[in-house]
Amino acid sequence: MSLIPKSHPRAKSLFIREKLIHGFDQGLVAKEGLLAQGRGEAFDYLLGEKTGKTAKNAIRAAAAQLLLAELPVISVNGNVAALCPKQIVRLSKQIKAKLEVNLFYANETRKKAVVSTLKKNGAKEILGVNPKNSTKLSGIDSSRRIVDKNGIFAADVVVVPLEDGDRTMALRKAGKLVITFDLNPLSRTSQTATITIVDNITRAIDLLITETKKLSDKNRKVLQKIVDDFDNKQNLSENIIQIKNNLTRRAKIA
Ligand code: PTJ
């Protein structure tokens, strides 16, 4: 039972923390995943802990890009499996994307825990677990280089939520389009992805699912225009300005 009263002013944020801790206790989340959450929380605080217009624009572009994809793949790590497994599976079904488990702190037991969580939440097939299908992505030294040849390796669009930073560039060099969720607009992943959703994945994932539903009857020309009209650098810059404005406002009242 949760020790957090619903009336606590920071209850939402504390409940998300609890999910991560629970995921850690279940063997899903790496120790470092708890620290990653802390870094995310700090940026979320500075962004105002809500999904602003800037994030909504990125979500719309991401939805359009996913609907245009020939072979979209969603990469799942420990944090994502702990925070929003049901929604990740729902998104994969909605856009007909493959799911692939890919861990930075690679560990077979944790991989199995991620797979079992996704299956419990309705996933049928999860790639990244059969060594016969594994291959290496060049330009990357971490365990993340081991990918499934029918999944990330073959994908045209890859979703890499809560990424550690060394893979996005390698994926881009391999000619792939990369969509990420990252609360830190300054991170290397944010800066090198094709579309960066600067928002808490626990809020943005539902909005992305809704947006893919909304856009699902649009033709490719309309979808391509949404993608072409989106400028990731500009969007990141607007997120940084949003942080600056929030700080300026807070400095005035303090
Ligand atoms: O499960 P593994 O082994 O694959 O490891 C996963 C982690 C997340 C530990 C690994 O990828 C890592 O170390 O990531 P970093 O370098 O800490 O980067 C994670 C990024 O995600 C940071 O920029 C955080 O600000 C951001 N982040 C953390 N929590 C959230 C988030 N972004 C969106 N929503 C969150 N809830």
PDB file of C-alpha atoms and ligand atoms in Angstrom:
ATOM      1  CA  MET A   1       0.000   0.000   0.000  1.00  0.00           C
ATOM      2  CA  SER A   2       1.237   3.467  -0.860  1.00  0.00           C
ATOM      3  CA  LEU A   3       2.434   5.724   1.937  1.00  0.00           C
ATOM      4  CA  ILE A   4       1.772   8.785  -0.211  1.00  0.00           C
ATOM      5  CA  PRO A   5      -1.467  10.626   0.629  1.00  0.00           C
ATOM      6  CA  LYS A   6      -3.404  11.603  -2.522  1.00  0.00           C
ATOM      7  CA  SER A   7      -3.685  15.103  -1.055  1.00  0.00           C
ATOM      8  CA  HIS A   8       0.107  15.567  -1.032  1.00  0.00           C
ATOM      9  CA  PRO A   9       0.991  18.607  -3.191  1.00  0.00           C
ATOM     10  CA  ARG A  10       3.548  16.552  -5.104  1.00  0.00           C
ATOM     11  CA  ALA A  11       1.567  13.310  -5.103  1.00  0.00           C
ATOM     12  CA  LYS A  12       1.708  12.764  -8.891  1.00  0.00           C
ATOM     13  CA  SER A  13       5.468  13.034  -8.993  1.00  0.00           C
ATOM     14  CA  LEU A  14       5.816  10.789  -5.929  1.00  0.00           C
ATOM     15  CA  PHE A  15       3.537   8.141  -7.466  1.00  0.00           C
ATOM     16  CA  ILE A  16       5.748   8.050 -10.555  1.00  0.00           C
ATOM     17  CA  ARG A  17       8.745   7.559  -8.261  1.00  0.00           C
ATOM     18  CA  GLU A  18       6.918   4.702  -6.590  1.00  0.00           C
ATOM     19  CA  LYS A  19       6.403   3.003  -9.961  1.00  0.00           C
ATOM     20  CA  LEU A  20      10.137   3.184 -10.594  1.00  0.00           C
ATOM     21  CA  ILE A  21      10.984   1.817  -7.139  1.00  0.00           C
ATOM     22  CA  HIS A  22       8.474  -0.977  -7.635  1.00  0.00           C
ATOM     23  CA  GLY A  23      10.060  -1.683 -11.023  1.00  0.00           C
ATOM     24  CA  PHE A  24      13.456  -1.767  -9.365  1.00  0.00           C
ATOM     25  CA  ASP A  25      12.217  -4.219  -6.706  1.00  0.00           C
ATOM     26  CA  GLN A  26      10.786  -6.422  -9.471  1.00  0.00           C
ATOM     27  CA  GLY A  27      14.148  -6.499 -11.241  1.00  0.00           C
ATOM     28  CA  LEU A  28      13.018  -4.372 -14.198  1.00  0.00           C
ATOM     29  CA  VAL A  29      14.864  -1.128 -13.533  1.00  0.00           C
ATOM     30  CA  ALA A  30      18.643  -0.680 -13.259  1.00  0.00           C
ATOM     31  CA  LYS A  31      19.955   1.190 -10.202  1.00  0.00           C
ATOM     32  CA  GLU A  32      21.067   3.855 -12.625  1.00  0.00           C
ATOM     33  CA  GLY A  33      17.474   4.053 -13.853  1.00  0.00           C
ATOM     34  CA  LEU A  34      16.511   5.583 -10.507  1.00  0.00           C
ATOM     35  CA  LEU A  35      19.113   8.288 -11.028  1.00  0.00           C
ATOM     36  CA  ALA A  36      17.871   8.855 -14.574  1.00  0.00           C
ATOM     37  CA  GLN A  37      14.397   9.421 -13.151  1.00  0.00           C
ATOM     38  CA  GLY A  38      15.828  12.003 -10.745  1.00  0.00           C
ATOM     39  CA  ARG A  39      17.424  13.906 -13.593  1.00  0.00           C
ATOM     40  CA  GLY A  40      14.152  13.766 -15.511  1.00  0.00           C
ATOM     41  CA  GLU A  41      12.206  15.027 -12.477  1.00  0.00           C
ATOM     42  CA  ALA A  42      14.461  18.050 -12.165  1.00  0.00           C
ATOM     43  CA  PHE A  43      13.820  19.065 -15.768  1.00  0.00           C
ATOM     44  CA  ASP A  44      10.113  18.313 -15.403  1.00  0.00           C
ATOM     45  CA  TYR A  45      10.021  20.704 -12.439  1.00  0.00           C
ATOM     46  CA  LEU A  46      11.669  23.422 -14.487  1.00  0.00           C
ATOM     47  CA  LEU A  47       9.275  22.818 -17.378  1.00  0.00           C
ATOM     48  CA  GLY A  48       6.254  23.250 -15.088  1.00  0.00           C
ATOM     49  CA  GLU A  49       5.268  19.553 -14.901  1.00  0.00           C
ATOM     50  CA  LYS A  50       2.711  19.857 -17.682  1.00  0.00           C
ATOM     51  CA  THR A  51       2.539  19.175 -21.395  1.00  0.00           C
ATOM     52  CA  GLY A  52       2.852  22.532 -23.081  1.00  0.00           C
ATOM     53  CA  LYS A  53       2.156  23.602 -26.673  1.00  0.00           C
ATOM     54  CA  THR A  54       5.773  22.899 -27.632  1.00  0.00           C
ATOM     55  CA  ALA A  55       5.605  19.263 -26.523  1.00  0.00           C
ATOM     56  CA  LYS A  56       2.187  18.903 -28.173  1.00  0.00           C
ATOM     57  CA  ASN A  57       3.681  20.023 -31.508  1.00  0.00           C
ATOM     58  CA  ALA A  58       6.426  17.414 -31.198  1.00  0.00           C
ATOM     59  CA  ILE A  59       3.851  14.750 -30.295  1.00  0.00           C
ATOM     60  CA  ARG A  60       1.829  15.590 -33.420  1.00  0.00           C
ATOM     61  CA  ALA A  61       4.927  15.389 -35.631  1.00  0.00           C
ATOM     62  CA  ALA A  62       5.931  12.091 -33.998  1.00  0.00           C
ATOM     63  CA  ALA A  63       2.458  10.652 -34.593  1.00  0.00           C
ATOM     64  CA  ALA A  64       2.582  11.646 -38.268  1.00  0.00           C
ATOM     65  CA  GLN A  65       6.103  10.231 -38.661  1.00  0.00           C
ATOM     66  CA  LEU A  66       5.097   6.938 -37.064  1.00  0.00           C
ATOM     67  CA  LEU A  67       2.078   6.619 -39.353  1.00  0.00           C
ATOM     68  CA  LEU A  68       4.334   7.241 -42.367  1.00  0.00           C
ATOM     69  CA  ALA A  69       6.871   4.609 -41.274  1.00  0.00           C
ATOM     70  CA  GLU A  70       7.327   1.373 -43.220  1.00  0.00           C
ATOM     71  CA  LEU A  71       8.918  -0.494 -40.333  1.00  0.00           C
ATOM     72  CA  PRO A  72       8.623   1.347 -37.014  1.00  0.00           C
ATOM     73  CA  VAL A  73      10.255  -0.178 -33.933  1.00  0.00           C
ATOM     74  CA  ILE A  74       9.879   0.873 -30.297  1.00  0.00           C
ATOM     75  CA  SER A  75      12.964   0.231 -28.182  1.00  0.00           C
ATOM     76  CA  VAL A  76      12.088  -0.617 -24.575  1.00  0.00           C
ATOM     77  CA  ASN A  77      14.408  -0.235 -21.589  1.00  0.00           C
ATOM     78  CA  GLY A  78      13.920  -0.870 -17.866  1.00  0.00           C
ATOM     79  CA  ASN A  79      12.521   2.568 -16.998  1.00  0.00           C
ATOM     80  CA  VAL A  80       9.988   2.513 -19.802  1.00  0.00           C
ATOM     81  CA  ALA A  81       8.832  -0.993 -18.883  1.00  0.00           C
ATOM     82  CA  ALA A  82       8.297   0.146 -15.286  1.00  0.00           C
ATOM     83  CA  LEU A  83       6.635   3.474 -16.074  1.00  0.00           C
ATOM     84  CA  CYS A  84       4.186   2.765 -18.873  1.00  0.00           C
ATOM     85  CA  PRO A  85       4.159  -0.841 -20.129  1.00  0.00           C
ATOM     86  CA  LYS A  86       0.459  -0.883 -21.001  1.00  0.00           C
ATOM     87  CA  GLN A  87       0.687   2.295 -23.065  1.00  0.00           C
ATOM     88  CA  ILE A  88       3.843   1.180 -24.889  1.00  0.00           C
ATOM     89  CA  VAL A  89       2.084  -2.022 -25.974  1.00  0.00           C
ATOM     90  CA  ARG A  90      -1.023  -0.027 -26.928  1.00  0.00           C
ATOM     91  CA  LEU A  91       1.068   2.359 -29.030  1.00  0.00           C
ATOM     92  CA  SER A  92       2.829  -0.533 -30.772  1.00  0.00           C
ATOM     93  CA  LYS A  93      -0.537  -2.038 -31.733  1.00  0.00           C
ATOM     94  CA  GLN A  94      -1.973   1.290 -32.831  1.00  0.00           C
ATOM     95  CA  ILE A  95       0.881   2.057 -35.252  1.00  0.00           C
ATOM     96  CA  LYS A  96       1.796  -1.593 -36.006  1.00  0.00           C
ATOM     97  CA  ALA A  97       5.291  -1.142 -34.584  1.00  0.00           C
ATOM     98  CA  LYS A  98       7.539  -3.908 -33.376  1.00  0.00           C
ATOM     99  CA  LEU A  99       8.729  -3.915 -29.770  1.00  0.00           C
ATOM    100  CA  GLU A 100      12.385  -4.602 -29.037  1.00  0.00           C
ATOM    101  CA  VAL A 101      13.999  -4.835 -25.632  1.00  0.00           C
ATOM    102  CA  ASN A 102      17.342  -3.040 -25.627  1.00  0.00           C
ATOM    103  CA  LEU A 103      19.197  -2.322 -22.403  1.00  0.00           C
ATOM    104  CA  PHE A 104      22.146  -0.059 -21.738  1.00  0.00           C
ATOM    105  CA  TYR A 105      23.044  -1.932 -18.545  1.00  0.00           C
ATOM    106  CA  ALA A 106      22.586  -5.267 -20.300  1.00  0.00           C
ATOM    107  CA  ASN A 107      21.611  -8.132 -18.086  1.00  0.00           C
ATOM    108  CA  GLU A 108      19.741 -11.277 -19.127  1.00  0.00           C
ATOM    109  CA  THR A 109      17.587 -11.444 -15.987  1.00  0.00           C
ATOM    110  CA  ARG A 110      16.434  -7.869 -16.403  1.00  0.00           C
ATOM    111  CA  LYS A 111      15.784  -8.478 -20.114  1.00  0.00           C
ATOM    112  CA  LYS A 112      13.511 -11.379 -19.186  1.00  0.00           C
ATOM    113  CA  ALA A 113      11.705  -9.214 -16.624  1.00  0.00           C
ATOM    114  CA  VAL A 114      11.072  -6.542 -19.293  1.00  0.00           C
ATOM    115  CA  VAL A 115       9.773  -9.164 -21.739  1.00  0.00           C
ATOM    116  CA  SER A 116       7.488 -10.705 -19.140  1.00  0.00           C
ATOM    117  CA  THR A 117       6.085  -7.280 -18.156  1.00  0.00           C
ATOM    118  CA  LEU A 118       5.360  -6.400 -21.783  1.00  0.00           C
ATOM    119  CA  LYS A 119       3.694  -9.785 -22.320  1.00  0.00           C
ATOM    120  CA  LYS A 120       1.565  -9.329 -19.200  1.00  0.00           C
ATOM    121  CA  ASN A 121       0.442  -6.064 -20.726  1.00  0.00           C
ATOM    122  CA  GLY A 122      -0.663  -7.650 -23.979  1.00  0.00           C
ATOM    123  CA  ALA A 123       2.461  -7.788 -26.190  1.00  0.00           C
ATOM    124  CA  LYS A 124       2.602 -10.827 -28.473  1.00  0.00           C
ATOM    125  CA  GLU A 125       6.098 -10.605 -29.925  1.00  0.00           C
ATOM    126  CA  ILE A 126       9.148  -8.929 -28.418  1.00  0.00           C
ATOM    127  CA  LEU A 127      12.397  -8.749 -30.334  1.00  0.00           C
ATOM    128  CA  GLY A 128      15.899  -8.416 -28.922  1.00  0.00           C
ATOM    129  CA  VAL A 129      15.914 -11.707 -27.031  1.00  0.00           C
ATOM    130  CA  ASN A 130      16.936 -14.270 -29.632  1.00  0.00           C
ATOM    131  CA  PRO A 131      20.734 -14.302 -30.015  1.00  0.00           C
ATOM    132  CA  LYS A 132      20.328 -15.965 -33.438  1.00  0.00           C
ATOM    133  CA  ASN A 133      18.749 -12.766 -34.718  1.00  0.00           C
ATOM    134  CA  SER A 134      21.152 -10.347 -33.130  1.00  0.00           C
ATOM    135  CA  THR A 135      23.562  -8.166 -35.020  1.00  0.00           C
ATOM    136  CA  LYS A 136      25.712  -5.114 -34.245  1.00  0.00           C
ATOM    137  CA  LEU A 137      24.954  -1.496 -34.930  1.00  0.00           C
ATOM    138  CA  SER A 138      28.164   0.275 -35.888  1.00  0.00           C
ATOM    139  CA  GLY A 139      29.424   3.481 -34.291  1.00  0.00           C
ATOM    140  CA  ILE A 140      28.428   2.554 -30.747  1.00  0.00           C
ATOM    141  CA  ASP A 141      30.379   0.755 -28.022  1.00  0.00           C
ATOM    142  CA  SER A 142      27.762   0.126 -25.327  1.00  0.00           C
ATOM    143  CA  SER A 143      25.550  -2.964 -25.058  1.00  0.00           C
ATOM    144  CA  ARG A 144      22.928  -1.049 -26.932  1.00  0.00           C
ATOM    145  CA  ARG A 145      24.863  -1.898 -30.117  1.00  0.00           C
ATOM    146  CA  ILE A 146      23.395  -5.428 -30.042  1.00  0.00           C
ATOM    147  CA  VAL A 147      20.139  -5.147 -31.943  1.00  0.00           C
ATOM    148  CA  ASP A 148      17.716  -7.491 -33.656  1.00  0.00           C
ATOM    149  CA  LYS A 149      18.252  -7.760 -37.391  1.00  0.00           C
ATOM    150  CA  ASN A 150      14.480  -7.908 -37.941  1.00  0.00           C
ATOM    151  CA  GLY A 151      13.873  -5.029 -35.560  1.00  0.00           C
ATOM    152  CA  ILE A 152      15.952  -1.928 -34.873  1.00  0.00           C
ATOM    153  CA  PHE A 153      18.536  -2.943 -37.482  1.00  0.00           C
ATOM    154  CA  ALA A 154      15.941  -3.052 -40.268  1.00  0.00           C
ATOM    155  CA  ALA A 155      13.707  -0.229 -39.014  1.00  0.00           C
ATOM    156  CA  ASP A 156      13.188   3.059 -40.810  1.00  0.00           C
ATOM    157  CA  VAL A 157      11.810   4.814 -37.713  1.00  0.00           C
ATOM    158  CA  VAL A 158      12.971   3.954 -34.186  1.00  0.00           C
ATOM    159  CA  VAL A 159      11.412   5.223 -30.960  1.00  0.00           C
ATOM    160  CA  VAL A 160      14.081   5.430 -28.231  1.00  0.00           C
ATOM    161  CA  PRO A 161      12.495   6.744 -25.022  1.00  0.00           C
ATOM    162  CA  LEU A 162      14.696   7.792 -22.060  1.00  0.00           C
ATOM    163  CA  GLU A 163      17.906   7.132 -23.894  1.00  0.00           C
ATOM    164  CA  ASP A 164      21.442   7.448 -22.528  1.00  0.00           C
ATOM    165  CA  GLY A 165      22.845   9.390 -25.447  1.00  0.00           C
ATOM    166  CA  ASP A 166      25.275   7.282 -27.437  1.00  0.00           C
ATOM    167  CA  ARG A 167      22.844   5.458 -29.688  1.00  0.00           C
ATOM    168  CA  THR A 168      20.790   8.153 -31.361  1.00  0.00           C
ATOM    169  CA  MET A 169      23.727   9.406 -33.423  1.00  0.00           C
ATOM    170  CA  ALA A 170      24.573   5.832 -34.494  1.00  0.00           C
ATOM    171  CA  LEU A 171      20.961   5.263 -35.549  1.00  0.00           C
ATOM    172  CA  ARG A 172      20.896   8.540 -37.477  1.00  0.00           C
ATOM    173  CA  LYS A 173      24.184   7.619 -39.194  1.00  0.00           C
ATOM    174  CA  ALA A 174      22.576   4.321 -40.169  1.00  0.00           C
ATOM    175  CA  GLY A 175      19.927   6.381 -41.979  1.00  0.00           C
ATOM    176  CA  LYS A 176      17.100   5.949 -39.486  1.00  0.00           C
ATOM    177  CA  LEU A 177      14.652   8.515 -38.198  1.00  0.00           C
ATOM    178  CA  VAL A 178      14.692   8.685 -34.417  1.00  0.00           C
ATOM    179  CA  ILE A 179      11.886   9.747 -32.098  1.00  0.00           C
ATOM    180  CA  THR A 180      12.661  10.185 -28.423  1.00  0.00           C
ATOM    181  CA  PHE A 181      10.971  11.204 -25.197  1.00  0.00           C
ATOM    182  CA  ASP A 182      13.454  13.157 -23.100  1.00  0.00           C
ATOM    183  CA  LEU A 183      12.725  15.754 -20.430  1.00  0.00           C
ATOM    184  CA  ASN A 184      16.176  17.239 -20.903  1.00  0.00           C
ATOM    185  CA  PRO A 185      16.154  19.403 -24.043  1.00  0.00           C
ATOM    186  CA  LEU A 186      19.944  19.776 -23.764  1.00  0.00           C
ATOM    187  CA  SER A 187      20.814  16.079 -23.818  1.00  0.00           C
ATOM    188  CA  ARG A 188      22.742  14.596 -26.716  1.00  0.00           C
ATOM    189  CA  THR A 189      19.810  12.347 -27.520  1.00  0.00           C
ATOM    190  CA  SER A 190      17.424  15.318 -27.602  1.00  0.00           C
ATOM    191  CA  GLN A 191      19.795  17.287 -29.791  1.00  0.00           C
ATOM    192  CA  THR A 192      20.471  14.506 -32.294  1.00  0.00           C
ATOM    193  CA  ALA A 193      17.027  12.886 -32.596  1.00  0.00           C
ATOM    194  CA  THR A 194      14.772  13.646 -35.545  1.00  0.00           C
ATOM    195  CA  ILE A 195      11.826  14.407 -33.260  1.00  0.00           C
ATOM    196  CA  THR A 196      12.267  15.030 -29.520  1.00  0.00           C
ATOM    197  CA  ILE A 197       9.243  15.017 -27.260  1.00  0.00           C
ATOM    198  CA  VAL A 198      10.391  17.077 -24.282  1.00  0.00           C
ATOM    199  CA  ASP A 199       7.844  15.813 -21.797  1.00  0.00           C
ATOM    200  CA  ASN A 200       7.430  13.190 -19.115  1.00  0.00           C
ATOM    201  CA  ILE A 201       6.769   9.924 -20.895  1.00  0.00           C
ATOM    202  CA  THR A 202       4.059   9.165 -18.338  1.00  0.00           C
ATOM    203  CA  ARG A 203       2.056  12.145 -19.663  1.00  0.00           C
ATOM    204  CA  ALA A 204       3.130  12.230 -23.304  1.00  0.00           C
ATOM    205  CA  ILE A 205       2.600   8.582 -24.189  1.00  0.00           C
ATOM    206  CA  ASP A 206      -1.211   8.794 -23.876  1.00  0.00           C
ATOM    207  CA  LEU A 207      -1.234  11.951 -25.964  1.00  0.00           C
ATOM    208  CA  LEU A 208       0.858  10.244 -28.633  1.00  0.00           C
ATOM    209  CA  ILE A 209      -1.571   7.315 -28.765  1.00  0.00           C
ATOM    210  CA  THR A 210      -4.528   9.720 -29.097  1.00  0.00           C
ATOM    211  CA  GLU A 211      -2.747  11.715 -31.803  1.00  0.00           C
ATOM    212  CA  THR A 212      -1.927   8.599 -33.870  1.00  0.00           C
ATOM    213  CA  LYS A 213      -5.640   7.680 -33.679  1.00  0.00           C
ATOM    214  CA  LYS A 214      -6.659  11.184 -34.734  1.00  0.00           C
ATOM    215  CA  LEU A 215      -4.288  11.231 -37.703  1.00  0.00           C
ATOM    216  CA  SER A 216      -4.836   7.637 -38.777  1.00  0.00           C
ATOM    217  CA  ASP A 217      -7.311   8.555 -41.538  1.00  0.00           C
ATOM    218  CA  LYS A 218      -5.086  11.265 -43.055  1.00  0.00           C
ATOM    219  CA  ASN A 219      -3.349  10.591 -46.351  1.00  0.00           C
ATOM    220  CA  ARG A 220       0.442  10.441 -46.685  1.00  0.00           C
ATOM    221  CA  LYS A 221       0.633  13.922 -48.200  1.00  0.00           C
ATOM    222  CA  VAL A 222      -1.045  15.474 -45.142  1.00  0.00           C
ATOM    223  CA  LEU A 223       1.130  13.437 -42.763  1.00  0.00           C
ATOM    224  CA  GLN A 224       4.307  14.365 -44.651  1.00  0.00           C
ATOM    225  CA  LYS A 225       3.389  18.056 -44.433  1.00  0.00           C
ATOM    226  CA  ILE A 226       3.016  17.801 -40.648  1.00  0.00           C
ATOM    227  CA  VAL A 227       6.488  16.228 -40.479  1.00  0.00           C
ATOM    228  CA  ASP A 228       8.031  18.736 -42.888  1.00  0.00           C
ATOM    229  CA  ASP A 229       6.574  21.688 -40.988  1.00  0.00           C
ATOM    230  CA  PHE A 230       8.185  20.482 -37.755  1.00  0.00           C
ATOM    231  CA  ASP A 231      11.654  21.778 -36.899  1.00  0.00           C
ATOM    232  CA  ASN A 232      13.262  19.842 -34.032  1.00  0.00           C
ATOM    233  CA  LYS A 233      15.973  22.441 -33.353  1.00  0.00           C
ATOM    234  CA  GLN A 234      13.354  25.172 -33.163  1.00  0.00           C
ATOM    235  CA  ASN A 235      11.167  23.043 -30.896  1.00  0.00           C
ATOM    236  CA  LEU A 236      14.088  22.316 -28.549  1.00  0.00           C
ATOM    237  CA  SER A 237      14.929  25.969 -28.436  1.00  0.00           C
ATOM    238  CA  GLU A 238      11.304  26.769 -27.481  1.00  0.00           C
ATOM    239  CA  ASN A 239      11.572  24.261 -24.621  1.00  0.00           C
ATOM    240  CA  ILE A 240      14.729  25.942 -23.354  1.00  0.00           C
ATOM    241  CA  ILE A 241      12.998  29.334 -23.554  1.00  0.00           C
ATOM    242  CA  GLN A 242      10.068  27.876 -21.616  1.00  0.00           C
ATOM    243  CA  ILE A 243      12.460  26.843 -18.821  1.00  0.00           C
ATOM    244  CA  LYS A 244      14.049  30.293 -18.888  1.00  0.00           C
ATOM    245  CA  ASN A 245      10.645  32.009 -18.705  1.00  0.00           C
ATOM    246  CA  ASN A 246       9.501  29.776 -15.840  1.00  0.00           C
ATOM    247  CA  LEU A 247      12.676  30.616 -13.929  1.00  0.00           C
ATOM    248  CA  THR A 248      12.302  34.338 -14.614  1.00  0.00           C
ATOM    249  CA  ARG A 249       8.703  34.268 -13.381  1.00  0.00           C
ATOM    250  CA  ARG A 250       9.680  32.331 -10.250  1.00  0.00           C
ATOM    251  CA  ALA A 251      12.598  34.684  -9.586  1.00  0.00           C
ATOM    252  CA  LYS A 252      10.195  37.638  -9.658  1.00  0.00           C
ATOM    253  CA  ILE A 253       7.819  36.137  -7.074  1.00  0.00           C
ATOM    254  CA  ALA A 254      10.547  34.814  -4.828  1.00  0.00           C
TER     255      ALA A 254
HETATM  256  O1  PTJ B   1      17.270  -0.025 -18.621  1.00  0.00           O
HETATM  257  P1  PTJ B   1      18.589   0.377 -19.229  1.00  0.00           P
HETATM  258  O2  PTJ B   1      19.716  -0.509 -18.808  1.00  0.00           O
HETATM  259  O3  PTJ B   1      18.521   0.465 -20.731  1.00  0.00           O
HETATM  260  O4  PTJ B   1      18.966   1.831 -18.706  1.00  0.00           O
HETATM  261  C1  PTJ B   1      18.054   2.901 -18.880  1.00  0.00           C
HETATM  262  C2  PTJ B   1      18.647   4.241 -18.376  1.00  0.00           C
HETATM  263  C3  PTJ B   1      17.485   5.257 -18.380  1.00  0.00           C
HETATM  264  C4  PTJ B   1      19.169   4.048 -16.955  1.00  0.00           C
HETATM  265  C5  PTJ B   1      19.786   4.675 -19.318  1.00  0.00           C
HETATM  266  O5  PTJ B   1      19.289   4.803 -20.622  1.00  0.00           O
HETATM  267  C6  PTJ B   1      20.434   5.982 -18.857  1.00  0.00           C
HETATM  268  O6  PTJ B   1      21.387   5.989 -18.107  1.00  0.00           O
HETATM  269  O7  PTJ B   1      19.837   7.090 -19.302  1.00  0.00           O
HETATM  270  P2  PTJ B   1      20.349   8.608 -18.954  1.00  0.00           P
HETATM  271  O8  PTJ B   1      21.664   8.877 -19.574  1.00  0.00           O
HETATM  272  O9  PTJ B   1      20.182   8.870 -17.497  1.00  0.00           O
HETATM  273  O10 PTJ B   1      19.298   9.432 -19.768  1.00  0.00           O
HETATM  274  C7  PTJ B   1      17.924   9.328 -19.577  1.00  0.00           C
HETATM  275  C8  PTJ B   1      17.253  10.603 -20.076  1.00  0.00           C
HETATM  276  O11 PTJ B   1      15.846  10.446 -19.890  1.00  0.00           O
HETATM  277  C9  PTJ B   1      17.673  11.857 -19.273  1.00  0.00           C
HETATM  278  O12 PTJ B   1      17.917  12.929 -20.177  1.00  0.00           O
HETATM  279  C10 PTJ B   1      16.454  12.178 -18.403  1.00  0.00           C
HETATM  280  O13 PTJ B   1      16.268  13.559 -18.232  1.00  0.00           O
HETATM  281  C11 PTJ B   1      15.310  11.591 -19.233  1.00  0.00           C
HETATM  282  N1  PTJ B   1      14.196  11.113 -18.414  1.00  0.00           N
HETATM  283  C12 PTJ B   1      14.242  10.485 -17.213  1.00  0.00           C
HETATM  284  N2  PTJ B   1      13.009  10.164 -16.803  1.00  0.00           N
HETATM  285  C13 PTJ B   1      12.145  10.587 -17.771  1.00  0.00           C
HETATM  286  C14 PTJ B   1      12.911  11.188 -18.813  1.00  0.00           C
HETATM  287  N3  PTJ B   1      12.346  11.689 -19.915  1.00  0.00           N
HETATM  288  C15 PTJ B   1      10.999  11.589 -20.030  1.00  0.00           C
HETATM  289  N4  PTJ B   1      10.200  11.023 -19.079  1.00  0.00           N
HETATM  290  C16 PTJ B   1      10.737  10.517 -17.932  1.00  0.00           C
HETATM  291  N5  PTJ B   1       9.958   9.958 -17.009  1.00  0.00           N
END
